[in-house]
mmCIF file with all atom_site columns, C-alpha atoms in Angstrom:
data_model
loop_
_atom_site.group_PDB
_atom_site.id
_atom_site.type_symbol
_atom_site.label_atom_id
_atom_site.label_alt_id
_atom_site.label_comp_id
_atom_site.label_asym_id
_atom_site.label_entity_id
_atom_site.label_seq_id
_atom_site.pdbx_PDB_ins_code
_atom_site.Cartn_x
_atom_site.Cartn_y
_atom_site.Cartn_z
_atom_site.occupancy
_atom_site.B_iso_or_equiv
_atom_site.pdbx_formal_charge
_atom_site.auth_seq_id
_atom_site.auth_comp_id
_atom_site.auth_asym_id
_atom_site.auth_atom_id
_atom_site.pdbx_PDB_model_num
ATOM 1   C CA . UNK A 1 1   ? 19.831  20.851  12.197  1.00 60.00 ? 44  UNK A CA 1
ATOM 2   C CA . UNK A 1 2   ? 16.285  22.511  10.748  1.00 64.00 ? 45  UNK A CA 1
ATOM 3   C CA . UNK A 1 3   ? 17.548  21.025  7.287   1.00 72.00 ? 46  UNK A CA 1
ATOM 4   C CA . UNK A 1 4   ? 18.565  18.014  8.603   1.00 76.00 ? 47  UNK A CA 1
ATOM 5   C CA . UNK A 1 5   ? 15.145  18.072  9.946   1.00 66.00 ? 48  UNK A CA 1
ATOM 6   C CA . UNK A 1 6   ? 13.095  19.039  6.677   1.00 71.00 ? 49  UNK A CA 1
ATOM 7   C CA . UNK A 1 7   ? 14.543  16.749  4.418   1.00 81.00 ? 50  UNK A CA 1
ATOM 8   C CA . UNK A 1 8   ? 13.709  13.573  6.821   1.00 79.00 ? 51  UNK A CA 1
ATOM 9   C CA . UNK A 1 9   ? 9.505   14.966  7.245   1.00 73.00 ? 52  UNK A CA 1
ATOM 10  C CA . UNK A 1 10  ? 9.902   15.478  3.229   1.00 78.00 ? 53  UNK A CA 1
ATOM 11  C CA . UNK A 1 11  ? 10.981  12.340  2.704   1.00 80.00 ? 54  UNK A CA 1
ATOM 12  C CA . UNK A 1 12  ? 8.794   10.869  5.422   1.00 79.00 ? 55  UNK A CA 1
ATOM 13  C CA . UNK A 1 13  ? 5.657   12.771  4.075   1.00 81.00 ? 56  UNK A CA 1
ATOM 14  C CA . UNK A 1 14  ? 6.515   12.303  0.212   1.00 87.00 ? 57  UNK A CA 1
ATOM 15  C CA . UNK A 1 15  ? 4.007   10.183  -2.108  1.00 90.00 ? 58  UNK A CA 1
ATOM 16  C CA . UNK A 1 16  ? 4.324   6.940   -2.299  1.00 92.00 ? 59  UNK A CA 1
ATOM 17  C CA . UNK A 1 17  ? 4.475   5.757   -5.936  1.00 95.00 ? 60  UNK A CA 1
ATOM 18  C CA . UNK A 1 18  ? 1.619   3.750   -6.289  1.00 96.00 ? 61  UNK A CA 1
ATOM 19  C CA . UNK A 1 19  ? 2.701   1.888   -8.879  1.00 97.00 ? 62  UNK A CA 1
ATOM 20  C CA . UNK A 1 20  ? 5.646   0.807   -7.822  1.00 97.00 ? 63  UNK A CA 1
ATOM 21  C CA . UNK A 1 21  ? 4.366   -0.206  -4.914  1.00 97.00 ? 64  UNK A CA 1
ATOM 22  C CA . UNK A 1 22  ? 1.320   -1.967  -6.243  1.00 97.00 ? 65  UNK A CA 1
ATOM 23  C CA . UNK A 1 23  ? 4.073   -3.952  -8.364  1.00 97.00 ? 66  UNK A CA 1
ATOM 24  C CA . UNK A 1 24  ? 6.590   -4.535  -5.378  1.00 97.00 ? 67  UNK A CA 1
ATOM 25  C CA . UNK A 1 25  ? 3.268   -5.775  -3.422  1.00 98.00 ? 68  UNK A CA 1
ATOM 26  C CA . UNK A 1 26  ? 2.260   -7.879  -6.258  1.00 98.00 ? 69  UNK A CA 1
ATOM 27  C CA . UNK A 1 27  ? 5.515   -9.554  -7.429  1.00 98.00 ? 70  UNK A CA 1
ATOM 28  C CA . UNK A 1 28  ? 5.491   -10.431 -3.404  1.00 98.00 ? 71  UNK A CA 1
ATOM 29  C CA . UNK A 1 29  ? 2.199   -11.856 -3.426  1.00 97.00 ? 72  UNK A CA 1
ATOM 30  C CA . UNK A 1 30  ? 3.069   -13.916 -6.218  1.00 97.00 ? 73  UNK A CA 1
ATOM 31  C CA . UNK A 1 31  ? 6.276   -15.600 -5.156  1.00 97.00 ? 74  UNK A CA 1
ATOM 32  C CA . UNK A 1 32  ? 4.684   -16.240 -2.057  1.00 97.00 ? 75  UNK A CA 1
ATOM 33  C CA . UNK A 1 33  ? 1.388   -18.065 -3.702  1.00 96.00 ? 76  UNK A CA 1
ATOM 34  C CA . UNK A 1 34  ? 4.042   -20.017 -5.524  1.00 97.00 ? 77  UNK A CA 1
ATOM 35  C CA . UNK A 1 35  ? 5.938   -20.872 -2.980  1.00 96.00 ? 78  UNK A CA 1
ATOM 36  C CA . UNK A 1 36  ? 3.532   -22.262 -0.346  1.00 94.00 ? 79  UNK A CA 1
ATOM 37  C CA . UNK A 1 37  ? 2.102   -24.072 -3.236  1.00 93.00 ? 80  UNK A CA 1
ATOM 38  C CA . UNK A 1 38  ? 5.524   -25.438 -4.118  1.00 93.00 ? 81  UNK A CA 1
ATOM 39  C CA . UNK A 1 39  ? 6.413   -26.328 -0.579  1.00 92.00 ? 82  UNK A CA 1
ATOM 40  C CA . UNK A 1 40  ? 3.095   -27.780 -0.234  1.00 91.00 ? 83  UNK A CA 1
ATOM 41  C CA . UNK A 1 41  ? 3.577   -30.378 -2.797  1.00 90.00 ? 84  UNK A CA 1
ATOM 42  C CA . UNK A 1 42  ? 7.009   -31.150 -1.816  1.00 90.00 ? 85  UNK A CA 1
ATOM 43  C CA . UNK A 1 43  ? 6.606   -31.254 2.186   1.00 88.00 ? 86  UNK A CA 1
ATOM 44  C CA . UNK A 1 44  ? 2.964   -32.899 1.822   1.00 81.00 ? 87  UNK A CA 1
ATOM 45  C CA . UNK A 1 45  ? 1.970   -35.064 -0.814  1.00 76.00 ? 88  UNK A CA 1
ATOM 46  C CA . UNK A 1 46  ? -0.838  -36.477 0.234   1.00 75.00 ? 89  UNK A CA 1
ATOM 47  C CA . UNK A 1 47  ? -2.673  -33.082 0.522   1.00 69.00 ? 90  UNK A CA 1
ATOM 48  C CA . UNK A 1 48  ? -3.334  -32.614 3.932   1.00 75.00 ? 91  UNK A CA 1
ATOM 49  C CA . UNK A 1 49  ? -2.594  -28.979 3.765   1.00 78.00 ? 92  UNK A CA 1
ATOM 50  C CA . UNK A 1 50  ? -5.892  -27.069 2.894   1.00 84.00 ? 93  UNK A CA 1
ATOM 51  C CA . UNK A 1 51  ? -4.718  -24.900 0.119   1.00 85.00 ? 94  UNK A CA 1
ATOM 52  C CA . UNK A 1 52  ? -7.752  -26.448 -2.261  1.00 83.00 ? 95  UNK A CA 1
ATOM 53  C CA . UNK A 1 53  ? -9.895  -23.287 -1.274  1.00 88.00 ? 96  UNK A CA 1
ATOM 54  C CA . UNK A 1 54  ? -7.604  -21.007 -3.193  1.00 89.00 ? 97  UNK A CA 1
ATOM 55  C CA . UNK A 1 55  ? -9.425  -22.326 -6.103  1.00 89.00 ? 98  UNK A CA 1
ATOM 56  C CA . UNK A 1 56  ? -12.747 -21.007 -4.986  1.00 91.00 ? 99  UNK A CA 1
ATOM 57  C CA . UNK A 1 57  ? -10.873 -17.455 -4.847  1.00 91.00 ? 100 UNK A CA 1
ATOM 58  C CA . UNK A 1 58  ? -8.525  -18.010 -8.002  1.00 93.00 ? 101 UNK A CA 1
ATOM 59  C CA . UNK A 1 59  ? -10.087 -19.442 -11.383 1.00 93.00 ? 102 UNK A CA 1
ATOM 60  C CA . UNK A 1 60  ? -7.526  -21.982 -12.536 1.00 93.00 ? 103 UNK A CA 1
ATOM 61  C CA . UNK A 1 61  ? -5.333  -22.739 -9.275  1.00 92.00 ? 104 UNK A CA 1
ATOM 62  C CA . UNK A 1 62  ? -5.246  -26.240 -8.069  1.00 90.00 ? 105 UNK A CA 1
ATOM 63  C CA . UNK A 1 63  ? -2.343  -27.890 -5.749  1.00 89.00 ? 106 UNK A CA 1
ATOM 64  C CA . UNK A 1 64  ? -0.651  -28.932 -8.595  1.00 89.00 ? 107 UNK A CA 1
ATOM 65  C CA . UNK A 1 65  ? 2.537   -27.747 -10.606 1.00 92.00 ? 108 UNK A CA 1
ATOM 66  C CA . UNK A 1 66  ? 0.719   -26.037 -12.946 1.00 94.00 ? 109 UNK A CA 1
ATOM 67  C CA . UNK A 1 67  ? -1.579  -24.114 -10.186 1.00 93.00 ? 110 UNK A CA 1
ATOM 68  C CA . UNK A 1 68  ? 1.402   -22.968 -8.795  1.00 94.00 ? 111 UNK A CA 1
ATOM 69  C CA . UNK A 1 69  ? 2.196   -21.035 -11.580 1.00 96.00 ? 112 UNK A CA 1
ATOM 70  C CA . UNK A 1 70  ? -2.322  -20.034 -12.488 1.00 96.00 ? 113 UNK A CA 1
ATOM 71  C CA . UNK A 1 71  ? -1.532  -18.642 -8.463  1.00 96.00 ? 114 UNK A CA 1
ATOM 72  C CA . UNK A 1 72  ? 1.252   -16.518 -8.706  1.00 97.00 ? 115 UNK A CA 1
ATOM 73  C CA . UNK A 1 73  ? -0.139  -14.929 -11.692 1.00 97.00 ? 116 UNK A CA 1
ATOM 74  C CA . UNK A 1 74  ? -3.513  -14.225 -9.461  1.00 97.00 ? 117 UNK A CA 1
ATOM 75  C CA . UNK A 1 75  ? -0.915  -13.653 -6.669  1.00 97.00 ? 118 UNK A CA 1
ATOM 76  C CA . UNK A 1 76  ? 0.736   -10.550 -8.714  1.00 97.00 ? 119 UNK A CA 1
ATOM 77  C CA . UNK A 1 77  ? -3.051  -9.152  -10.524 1.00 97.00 ? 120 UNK A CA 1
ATOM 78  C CA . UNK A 1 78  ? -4.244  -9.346  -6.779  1.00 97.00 ? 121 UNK A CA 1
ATOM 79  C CA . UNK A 1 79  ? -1.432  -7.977  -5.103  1.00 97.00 ? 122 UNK A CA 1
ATOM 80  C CA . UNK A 1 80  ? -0.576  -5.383  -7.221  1.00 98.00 ? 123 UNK A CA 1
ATOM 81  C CA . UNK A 1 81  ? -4.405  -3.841  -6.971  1.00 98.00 ? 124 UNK A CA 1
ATOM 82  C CA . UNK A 1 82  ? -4.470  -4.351  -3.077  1.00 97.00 ? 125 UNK A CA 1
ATOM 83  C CA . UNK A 1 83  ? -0.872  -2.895  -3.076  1.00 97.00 ? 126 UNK A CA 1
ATOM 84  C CA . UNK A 1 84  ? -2.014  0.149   -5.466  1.00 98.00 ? 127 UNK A CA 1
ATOM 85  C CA . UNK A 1 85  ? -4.995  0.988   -3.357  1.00 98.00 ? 128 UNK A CA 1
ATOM 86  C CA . UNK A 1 86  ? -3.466  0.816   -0.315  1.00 97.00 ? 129 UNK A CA 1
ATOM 87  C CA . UNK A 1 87  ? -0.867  3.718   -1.452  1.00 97.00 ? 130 UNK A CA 1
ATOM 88  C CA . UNK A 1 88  ? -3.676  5.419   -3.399  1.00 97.00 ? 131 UNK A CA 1
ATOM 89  C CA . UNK A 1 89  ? -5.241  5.588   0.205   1.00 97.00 ? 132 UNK A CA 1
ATOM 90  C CA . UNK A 1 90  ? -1.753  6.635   2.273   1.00 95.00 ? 133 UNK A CA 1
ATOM 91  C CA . UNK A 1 91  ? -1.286  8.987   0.248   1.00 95.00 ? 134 UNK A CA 1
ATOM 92  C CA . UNK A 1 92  ? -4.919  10.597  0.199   1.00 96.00 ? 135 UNK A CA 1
ATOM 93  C CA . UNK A 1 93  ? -4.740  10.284  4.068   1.00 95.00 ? 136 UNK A CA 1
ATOM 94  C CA . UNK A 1 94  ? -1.234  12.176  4.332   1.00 91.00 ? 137 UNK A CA 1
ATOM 95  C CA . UNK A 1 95  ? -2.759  15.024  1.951   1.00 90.00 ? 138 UNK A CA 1
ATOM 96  C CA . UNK A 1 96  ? -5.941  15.285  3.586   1.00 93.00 ? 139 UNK A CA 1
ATOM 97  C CA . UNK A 1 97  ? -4.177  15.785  7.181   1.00 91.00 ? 140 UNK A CA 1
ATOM 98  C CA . UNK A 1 98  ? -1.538  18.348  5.456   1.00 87.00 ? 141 UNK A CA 1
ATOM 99  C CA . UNK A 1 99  ? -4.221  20.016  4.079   1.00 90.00 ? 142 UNK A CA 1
ATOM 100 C CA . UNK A 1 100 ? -6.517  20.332  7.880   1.00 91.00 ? 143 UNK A CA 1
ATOM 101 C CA . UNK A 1 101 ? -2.975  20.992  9.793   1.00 88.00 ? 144 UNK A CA 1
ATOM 102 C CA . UNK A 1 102 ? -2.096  23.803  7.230   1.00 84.00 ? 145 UNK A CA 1
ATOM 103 C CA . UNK A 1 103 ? -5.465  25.156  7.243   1.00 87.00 ? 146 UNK A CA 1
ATOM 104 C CA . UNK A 1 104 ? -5.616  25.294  10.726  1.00 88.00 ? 147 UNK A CA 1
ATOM 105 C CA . UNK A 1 105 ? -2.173  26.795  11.264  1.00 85.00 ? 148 UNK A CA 1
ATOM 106 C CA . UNK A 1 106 ? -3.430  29.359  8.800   1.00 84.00 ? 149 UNK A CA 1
ATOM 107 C CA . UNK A 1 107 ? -6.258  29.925  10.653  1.00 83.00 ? 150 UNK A CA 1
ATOM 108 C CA . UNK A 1 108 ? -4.805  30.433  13.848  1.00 84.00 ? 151 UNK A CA 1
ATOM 109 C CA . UNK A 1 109 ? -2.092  33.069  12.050  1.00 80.00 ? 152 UNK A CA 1
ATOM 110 C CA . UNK A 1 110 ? -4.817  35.216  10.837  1.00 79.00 ? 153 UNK A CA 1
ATOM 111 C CA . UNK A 1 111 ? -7.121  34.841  13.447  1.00 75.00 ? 154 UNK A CA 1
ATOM 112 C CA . UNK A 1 112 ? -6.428  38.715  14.604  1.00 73.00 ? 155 UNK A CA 1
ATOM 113 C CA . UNK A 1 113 ? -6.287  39.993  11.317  1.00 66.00 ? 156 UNK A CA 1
ATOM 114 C CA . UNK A 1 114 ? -8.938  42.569  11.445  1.00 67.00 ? 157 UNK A CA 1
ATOM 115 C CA . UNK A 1 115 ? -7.078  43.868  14.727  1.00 64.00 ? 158 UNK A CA 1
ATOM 116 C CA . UNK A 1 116 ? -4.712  45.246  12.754  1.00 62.00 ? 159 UNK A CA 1
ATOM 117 C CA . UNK A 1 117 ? -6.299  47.347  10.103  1.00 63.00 ? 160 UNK A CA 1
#
């Protein structure tokens, strides 16, 4: 049961491989840009929907079939550096809070050291 146990907080604890998630986040990112832009142009020709400000956020991007493809390209850059950071920062966070619970479990187990001498 304690194994059983172990192996689950090991695997729940683990790093996360930043990046493979930065490019899992990124390829996501993209395919969605692409795909609201897509389905934008299909369901709505006239432009109604207000994806134009993308363009003040991604050089290049416009509704067009060609922006599609300038925003999933900004879609994967950007995701994959929002995606990196945020498992640069999980994983500092998880370390930092093994590191105080160790320390203070440490701590507390030596507290009566000088007791014993």
């Amino acid at each position: 049961m304690t194994d059983d146990l172990d192996t689950t907080l090991q695997r729940v604890f683990s790093p996360v491989d930043k990046r493979a998630f930065g490019l899992a986040t990124g390829v996501v990112s993209g395919l969605l840009i692409f795909a609201v832009t897509a389905a934008a142009l299909v369901l709505d020709p006239g432009g109604e929907v207000p994806l134009a400000l993308l363009a003040q956020y991604f050089a290049g991007y416009s509704v067009s079939v060609p922006g599609a493809f300038v925003g999933a390209a900004w879609g994967v850059f950007v995701g994959f550096i929002a995606g990196w950071f945020t498992a640069f920062v999980r994983n500092l966070s998880v370390a930092t809070w093994r590191f105080v619970i160790l320390a203070r479990a440490d701590l507390k187990a030596s507290r009566d050291f000088l007791d014993h001498i």
